[in-house]
Amino acid sequence: MVSVFGKYENLGLIGSGSYGKVYRVKKLSNQHEYAMKILKLSNIKNYERRCILNELKILSSHKCPFLIDYKCAFVEGLHLCIV
């Protein structure tokens, strides 16, 4: 069974850490592959929420060639998904 996150098909787990997991995904509309970080929102403290928001701000506004490109972020159920 293939799981789907929003408009992305899950192609497999890349890795995991203390805050969440990273999956290889394929966007259903254009078949491009991306990495998607999935963070569980239910157990996150206020400080951790601020850190996640800072990460999103940096990723979405940077112009540095040494950081990965930010495509989008969305909430699916109790999870934050960052592509």
PDB file of C-alpha atoms in Angstrom:
ATOM      1  CA  MET A   1       0.000   0.000   0.000  1.00  0.00           C
ATOM      2  CA  VAL A   2       1.386   3.393  -1.016  1.00  0.00           C
ATOM      3  CA  SER A   3       0.841   6.211   1.444  1.00  0.00           C
ATOM      4  CA  VAL A   4       0.219   9.748   0.249  1.00  0.00           C
ATOM      5  CA  PHE A   5       0.995  13.028   2.059  1.00  0.00           C
ATOM      6  CA  GLY A   6      -1.181  15.772   0.608  1.00  0.00           C
ATOM      7  CA  LYS A   7      -0.341  15.768  -3.107  1.00  0.00           C
ATOM      8  CA  TYR A   8       2.821  13.675  -2.687  1.00  0.00           C
ATOM      9  CA  GLU A   9       3.344   9.922  -2.949  1.00  0.00           C
ATOM     10  CA  ASN A  10       5.617   8.354  -0.324  1.00  0.00           C
ATOM     11  CA  LEU A  11       8.536   6.528  -1.990  1.00  0.00           C
ATOM     12  CA  GLY A  12      10.292   5.498   1.214  1.00  0.00           C
ATOM     13  CA  LEU A  13      12.007   6.619   4.390  1.00  0.00           C
ATOM     14  CA  ILE A  14      15.330   8.464   4.014  1.00  0.00           C
ATOM     15  CA  GLY A  15      16.078   8.966   7.717  1.00  0.00           C
ATOM     16  CA  SER A  16      14.743   9.913  11.113  1.00  0.00           C
ATOM     17  CA  GLY A  17      15.733  12.080  14.042  1.00  0.00           C
ATOM     18  CA  SER A  18      14.446  13.266  17.376  1.00  0.00           C
ATOM     19  CA  TYR A  19      11.822  15.605  15.858  1.00  0.00           C
ATOM     20  CA  GLY A  20      10.552  13.638  12.898  1.00  0.00           C
ATOM     21  CA  LYS A  21      11.272  11.661   9.763  1.00  0.00           C
ATOM     22  CA  VAL A  22      12.366  12.500   6.221  1.00  0.00           C
ATOM     23  CA  TYR A  23      10.800  10.701   3.268  1.00  0.00           C
ATOM     24  CA  ARG A  24      11.540  10.563  -0.439  1.00  0.00           C
ATOM     25  CA  VAL A  25       8.309  11.667  -2.131  1.00  0.00           C
ATOM     26  CA  LYS A  26       7.009  12.230  -5.641  1.00  0.00           C
ATOM     27  CA  LYS A  27       4.635  15.083  -6.452  1.00  0.00           C
ATOM     28  CA  LEU A  28       1.600  13.563  -8.139  1.00  0.00           C
ATOM     29  CA  SER A  29       0.975  16.461 -10.540  1.00  0.00           C
ATOM     30  CA  ASN A  30       4.428  16.625 -12.160  1.00  0.00           C
ATOM     31  CA  GLN A  31       6.195  13.404 -11.035  1.00  0.00           C
ATOM     32  CA  HIS A  32       9.184  15.369  -9.609  1.00  0.00           C
ATOM     33  CA  GLU A  33      10.908  13.840  -6.582  1.00  0.00           C
ATOM     34  CA  TYR A  34      11.591  15.727  -3.347  1.00  0.00           C
ATOM     35  CA  ALA A  35      12.503  15.156   0.280  1.00  0.00           C
ATOM     36  CA  MET A  36       9.708  15.738   2.784  1.00  0.00           C
ATOM     37  CA  LYS A  37      10.341  16.299   6.478  1.00  0.00           C
ATOM     38  CA  ILE A  38       7.391  15.187   8.642  1.00  0.00           C
ATOM     39  CA  LEU A  39       7.149  16.626  12.163  1.00  0.00           C
ATOM     40  CA  LYS A  40       4.612  15.441  14.731  1.00  0.00           C
ATOM     41  CA  LEU A  41       2.893  18.521  16.164  1.00  0.00           C
ATOM     42  CA  SER A  42       1.168  16.900  19.128  1.00  0.00           C
ATOM     43  CA  ASN A  43       4.239  16.629  21.415  1.00  0.00           C
ATOM     44  CA  ILE A  44       6.039  19.852  20.493  1.00  0.00           C
ATOM     45  CA  LYS A  45       6.741  22.419  23.202  1.00  0.00           C
ATOM     46  CA  ASN A  46       6.501  26.200  22.646  1.00  0.00           C
ATOM     47  CA  TYR A  47      10.281  26.608  22.299  1.00  0.00           C
ATOM     48  CA  GLU A  48      10.384  23.828  19.697  1.00  0.00           C
ATOM     49  CA  ARG A  49       7.501  25.448  17.787  1.00  0.00           C
ATOM     50  CA  ARG A  50       9.474  28.703  17.613  1.00  0.00           C
ATOM     51  CA  CYS A  51      12.514  26.789  16.311  1.00  0.00           C
ATOM     52  CA  ILE A  52      10.399  25.123  13.612  1.00  0.00           C
ATOM     53  CA  LEU A  53       8.912  28.479  12.567  1.00  0.00           C
ATOM     54  CA  ASN A  54      12.432  29.950  12.376  1.00  0.00           C
ATOM     55  CA  GLU A  55      13.544  27.021  10.211  1.00  0.00           C
ATOM     56  CA  LEU A  56      10.602  27.626   7.854  1.00  0.00           C
ATOM     57  CA  LYS A  57      11.357  31.356   7.655  1.00  0.00           C
ATOM     58  CA  ILE A  58      15.016  30.716   6.841  1.00  0.00           C
ATOM     59  CA  LEU A  59      14.323  27.986   4.284  1.00  0.00           C
ATOM     60  CA  SER A  60      11.607  29.985   2.513  1.00  0.00           C
ATOM     61  CA  SER A  61      13.623  33.188   2.201  1.00  0.00           C
ATOM     62  CA  HIS A  62      17.265  32.149   1.738  1.00  0.00           C
ATOM     63  CA  LYS A  63      19.310  32.562  -1.420  1.00  0.00           C
ATOM     64  CA  CYS A  64      22.258  30.433  -0.287  1.00  0.00           C
ATOM     65  CA  PRO A  65      23.483  27.708  -2.688  1.00  0.00           C
ATOM     66  CA  PHE A  66      24.579  25.576   0.296  1.00  0.00           C
ATOM     67  CA  LEU A  67      21.052  25.109   1.717  1.00  0.00           C
ATOM     68  CA  ILE A  68      18.343  22.936   0.229  1.00  0.00           C
ATOM     69  CA  ASP A  69      15.526  24.612  -1.678  1.00  0.00           C
ATOM     70  CA  TYR A  70      12.212  25.049   0.105  1.00  0.00           C
ATOM     71  CA  LYS A  71       9.157  24.162  -1.983  1.00  0.00           C
ATOM     72  CA  CYS A  72       6.216  24.317   0.438  1.00  0.00           C
ATOM     73  CA  ALA A  73       4.917  23.387   3.876  1.00  0.00           C
ATOM     74  CA  PHE A  74       1.503  22.196   4.948  1.00  0.00           C
ATOM     75  CA  VAL A  75      -0.274  20.575   7.880  1.00  0.00           C
ATOM     76  CA  GLU A  76      -1.743  17.125   7.379  1.00  0.00           C
ATOM     77  CA  GLY A  77      -3.664  15.906  10.423  1.00  0.00           C
ATOM     78  CA  LEU A  78      -1.320  16.300  13.404  1.00  0.00           C
ATOM     79  CA  HIS A  79       1.811  16.554  11.244  1.00  0.00           C
ATOM     80  CA  LEU A  80       3.725  19.430   9.689  1.00  0.00           C
ATOM     81  CA  CYS A  81       5.114  18.504   6.260  1.00  0.00           C
ATOM     82  CA  ILE A  82       8.039  20.477   4.807  1.00  0.00           C
ATOM     83  CA  VAL A  83       9.027  19.823   1.184  1.00  0.00           C
TER      84      VAL A  83
END
